[in-house]
């Protein structure tokens, strides 16, 4: 099963919204969850941007 770029963008958006929701909740546990989600979001964004760069290079070489 493959994950498309659109799927990845939706996942990133969903996780960003979840982090905002957890930030609004009181307590250290909730803010820690938001921090972990933001870290994952950064990792996915980085992966998505490298995929886009690779696709652009493949198109140029054709």
JSON list of C-alpha atoms in Angstrom, two decimals:
[
{"chain": "A", "resi": 1, "resn": "UNK", "atom": "CA", "xyz": [0.00, 0.00, 0.00]},
{"chain": "A", "resi": 2, "resn": "UNK", "atom": "CA", "xyz": [1.37, 3.38, -0.97]},
{"chain": "A", "resi": 3, "resn": "UNK", "atom": "CA", "xyz": [0.68, 6.74, 0.62]},
{"chain": "A", "resi": 4, "resn": "UNK", "atom": "CA", "xyz": [0.14, 9.54, -1.88]},
{"chain": "A", "resi": 5, "resn": "UNK", "atom": "CA", "xyz": [1.37, 13.09, -1.45]},
{"chain": "A", "resi": 6, "resn": "UNK", "atom": "CA", "xyz": [-2.21, 14.23, -0.92]},
{"chain": "A", "resi": 7, "resn": "UNK", "atom": "CA", "xyz": [-2.66, 11.66, 1.84]},
{"chain": "A", "resi": 8, "resn": "UNK", "atom": "CA", "xyz": [0.56, 12.85, 3.46]},
{"chain": "A", "resi": 9, "resn": "UNK", "atom": "CA", "xyz": [-0.61, 16.47, 3.31]},
{"chain": "A", "resi": 10, "resn": "UNK", "atom": "CA", "xyz": [-3.91, 15.53, 4.94]},
{"chain": "A", "resi": 11, "resn": "UNK", "atom": "CA", "xyz": [-2.10, 13.62, 7.68]},
{"chain": "A", "resi": 12, "resn": "UNK", "atom": "CA", "xyz": [0.15, 16.61, 8.36]},
{"chain": "A", "resi": 13, "resn": "UNK", "atom": "CA", "xyz": [-2.87, 18.94, 8.53]},
{"chain": "A", "resi": 14, "resn": "UNK", "atom": "CA", "xyz": [-4.72, 16.55, 10.86]},
{"chain": "A", "resi": 15, "resn": "UNK", "atom": "CA", "xyz": [-1.73, 16.23, 13.19]},
{"chain": "A", "resi": 16, "resn": "UNK", "atom": "CA", "xyz": [-1.25, 20.01, 13.23]},
{"chain": "A", "resi": 17, "resn": "UNK", "atom": "CA", "xyz": [-4.86, 20.46, 14.27]},
{"chain": "A", "resi": 18, "resn": "UNK", "atom": "CA", "xyz": [-4.47, 17.80, 16.94]},
{"chain": "A", "resi": 19, "resn": "UNK", "atom": "CA", "xyz": [-1.39, 19.55, 18.35]},
{"chain": "A", "resi": 20, "resn": "UNK", "atom": "CA", "xyz": [-3.35, 22.81, 18.58]},
{"chain": "A", "resi": 21, "resn": "UNK", "atom": "CA", "xyz": [-6.16, 21.00, 20.37]},
{"chain": "A", "resi": 22, "resn": "UNK", "atom": "CA", "xyz": [-3.77, 19.46, 22.89]},
{"chain": "A", "resi": 23, "resn": "UNK", "atom": "CA", "xyz": [-2.09, 22.85, 23.44]},
{"chain": "A", "resi": 24, "resn": "UNK", "atom": "CA", "xyz": [-5.42, 24.29, 24.57]},
{"chain": "A", "resi": 25, "resn": "UNK", "atom": "CA", "xyz": [-5.88, 21.55, 27.18]},
{"chain": "A", "resi": 26, "resn": "UNK", "atom": "CA", "xyz": [-4.53, 22.11, 30.71]},
{"chain": "A", "resi": 27, "resn": "UNK", "atom": "CA", "xyz": [-1.82, 19.90, 32.10]},
{"chain": "A", "resi": 28, "resn": "UNK", "atom": "CA", "xyz": [1.72, 18.83, 31.36]},
{"chain": "A", "resi": 29, "resn": "UNK", "atom": "CA", "xyz": [0.64, 15.56, 29.74]},
{"chain": "A", "resi": 30, "resn": "UNK", "atom": "CA", "xyz": [-1.37, 17.38, 27.07]},
{"chain": "A", "resi": 31, "resn": "UNK", "atom": "CA", "xyz": [1.39, 19.88, 26.26]},
{"chain": "A", "resi": 32, "resn": "UNK", "atom": "CA", "xyz": [3.84, 16.98, 26.00]},
{"chain": "A", "resi": 33, "resn": "UNK", "atom": "CA", "xyz": [1.53, 15.22, 23.53]},
{"chain": "A", "resi": 34, "resn": "UNK", "atom": "CA", "xyz": [1.37, 18.40, 21.47]},
{"chain": "A", "resi": 35, "resn": "UNK", "atom": "CA", "xyz": [5.17, 18.62, 21.45]},
{"chain": "A", "resi": 36, "resn": "UNK", "atom": "CA", "xyz": [5.55, 15.02, 20.27]},
{"chain": "A", "resi": 37, "resn": "UNK", "atom": "CA", "xyz": [2.94, 15.56, 17.55]},
{"chain": "A", "resi": 38, "resn": "UNK", "atom": "CA", "xyz": [4.75, 18.69, 16.33]},
{"chain": "A", "resi": 39, "resn": "UNK", "atom": "CA", "xyz": [8.01, 16.73, 16.14]},
{"chain": "A", "resi": 40, "resn": "UNK", "atom": "CA", "xyz": [6.31, 14.06, 14.06]},
{"chain": "A", "resi": 41, "resn": "UNK", "atom": "CA", "xyz": [4.75, 16.75, 11.90]},
{"chain": "A", "resi": 42, "resn": "UNK", "atom": "CA", "xyz": [8.17, 18.29, 11.19]},
{"chain": "A", "resi": 43, "resn": "UNK", "atom": "CA", "xyz": [9.55, 14.87, 10.30]},
{"chain": "A", "resi": 44, "resn": "UNK", "atom": "CA", "xyz": [6.68, 14.18, 7.89]},
{"chain": "A", "resi": 45, "resn": "UNK", "atom": "CA", "xyz": [6.99, 17.64, 6.31]},
{"chain": "A", "resi": 46, "resn": "UNK", "atom": "CA", "xyz": [10.70, 17.05, 5.76]},
{"chain": "A", "resi": 47, "resn": "UNK", "atom": "CA", "xyz": [10.01, 13.66, 4.19]},
{"chain": "A", "resi": 48, "resn": "UNK", "atom": "CA", "xyz": [7.29, 15.13, 1.98]},
{"chain": "A", "resi": 49, "resn": "UNK", "atom": "CA", "xyz": [9.57, 17.91, 0.75]},
{"chain": "A", "resi": 50, "resn": "UNK", "atom": "CA", "xyz": [12.32, 15.42, -0.14]},
{"chain": "A", "resi": 51, "resn": "UNK", "atom": "CA", "xyz": [9.79, 13.33, -2.06]},
{"chain": "A", "resi": 52, "resn": "UNK", "atom": "CA", "xyz": [8.69, 16.42, -3.98]},
{"chain": "A", "resi": 53, "resn": "UNK", "atom": "CA", "xyz": [12.31, 17.29, -4.79]},
{"chain": "A", "resi": 54, "resn": "UNK", "atom": "CA", "xyz": [13.01, 13.77, -6.02]},
{"chain": "A", "resi": 55, "resn": "UNK", "atom": "CA", "xyz": [9.91, 13.82, -8.23]},
{"chain": "A", "resi": 56, "resn": "UNK", "atom": "CA", "xyz": [10.91, 17.18, -9.71]},
{"chain": "A", "resi": 57, "resn": "UNK", "atom": "CA", "xyz": [14.39, 15.87, -10.51]},
{"chain": "A", "resi": 58, "resn": "UNK", "atom": "CA", "xyz": [12.94, 12.75, -12.17]},
{"chain": "A", "resi": 59, "resn": "UNK", "atom": "CA", "xyz": [10.69, 14.91, -14.34]},
{"chain": "A", "resi": 60, "resn": "UNK", "atom": "CA", "xyz": [13.63, 17.09, -15.41]},
{"chain": "A", "resi": 61, "resn": "UNK", "atom": "CA", "xyz": [15.75, 14.08, -16.41]},
{"chain": "A", "resi": 62, "resn": "UNK", "atom": "CA", "xyz": [13.08, 12.63, -18.71]}
]
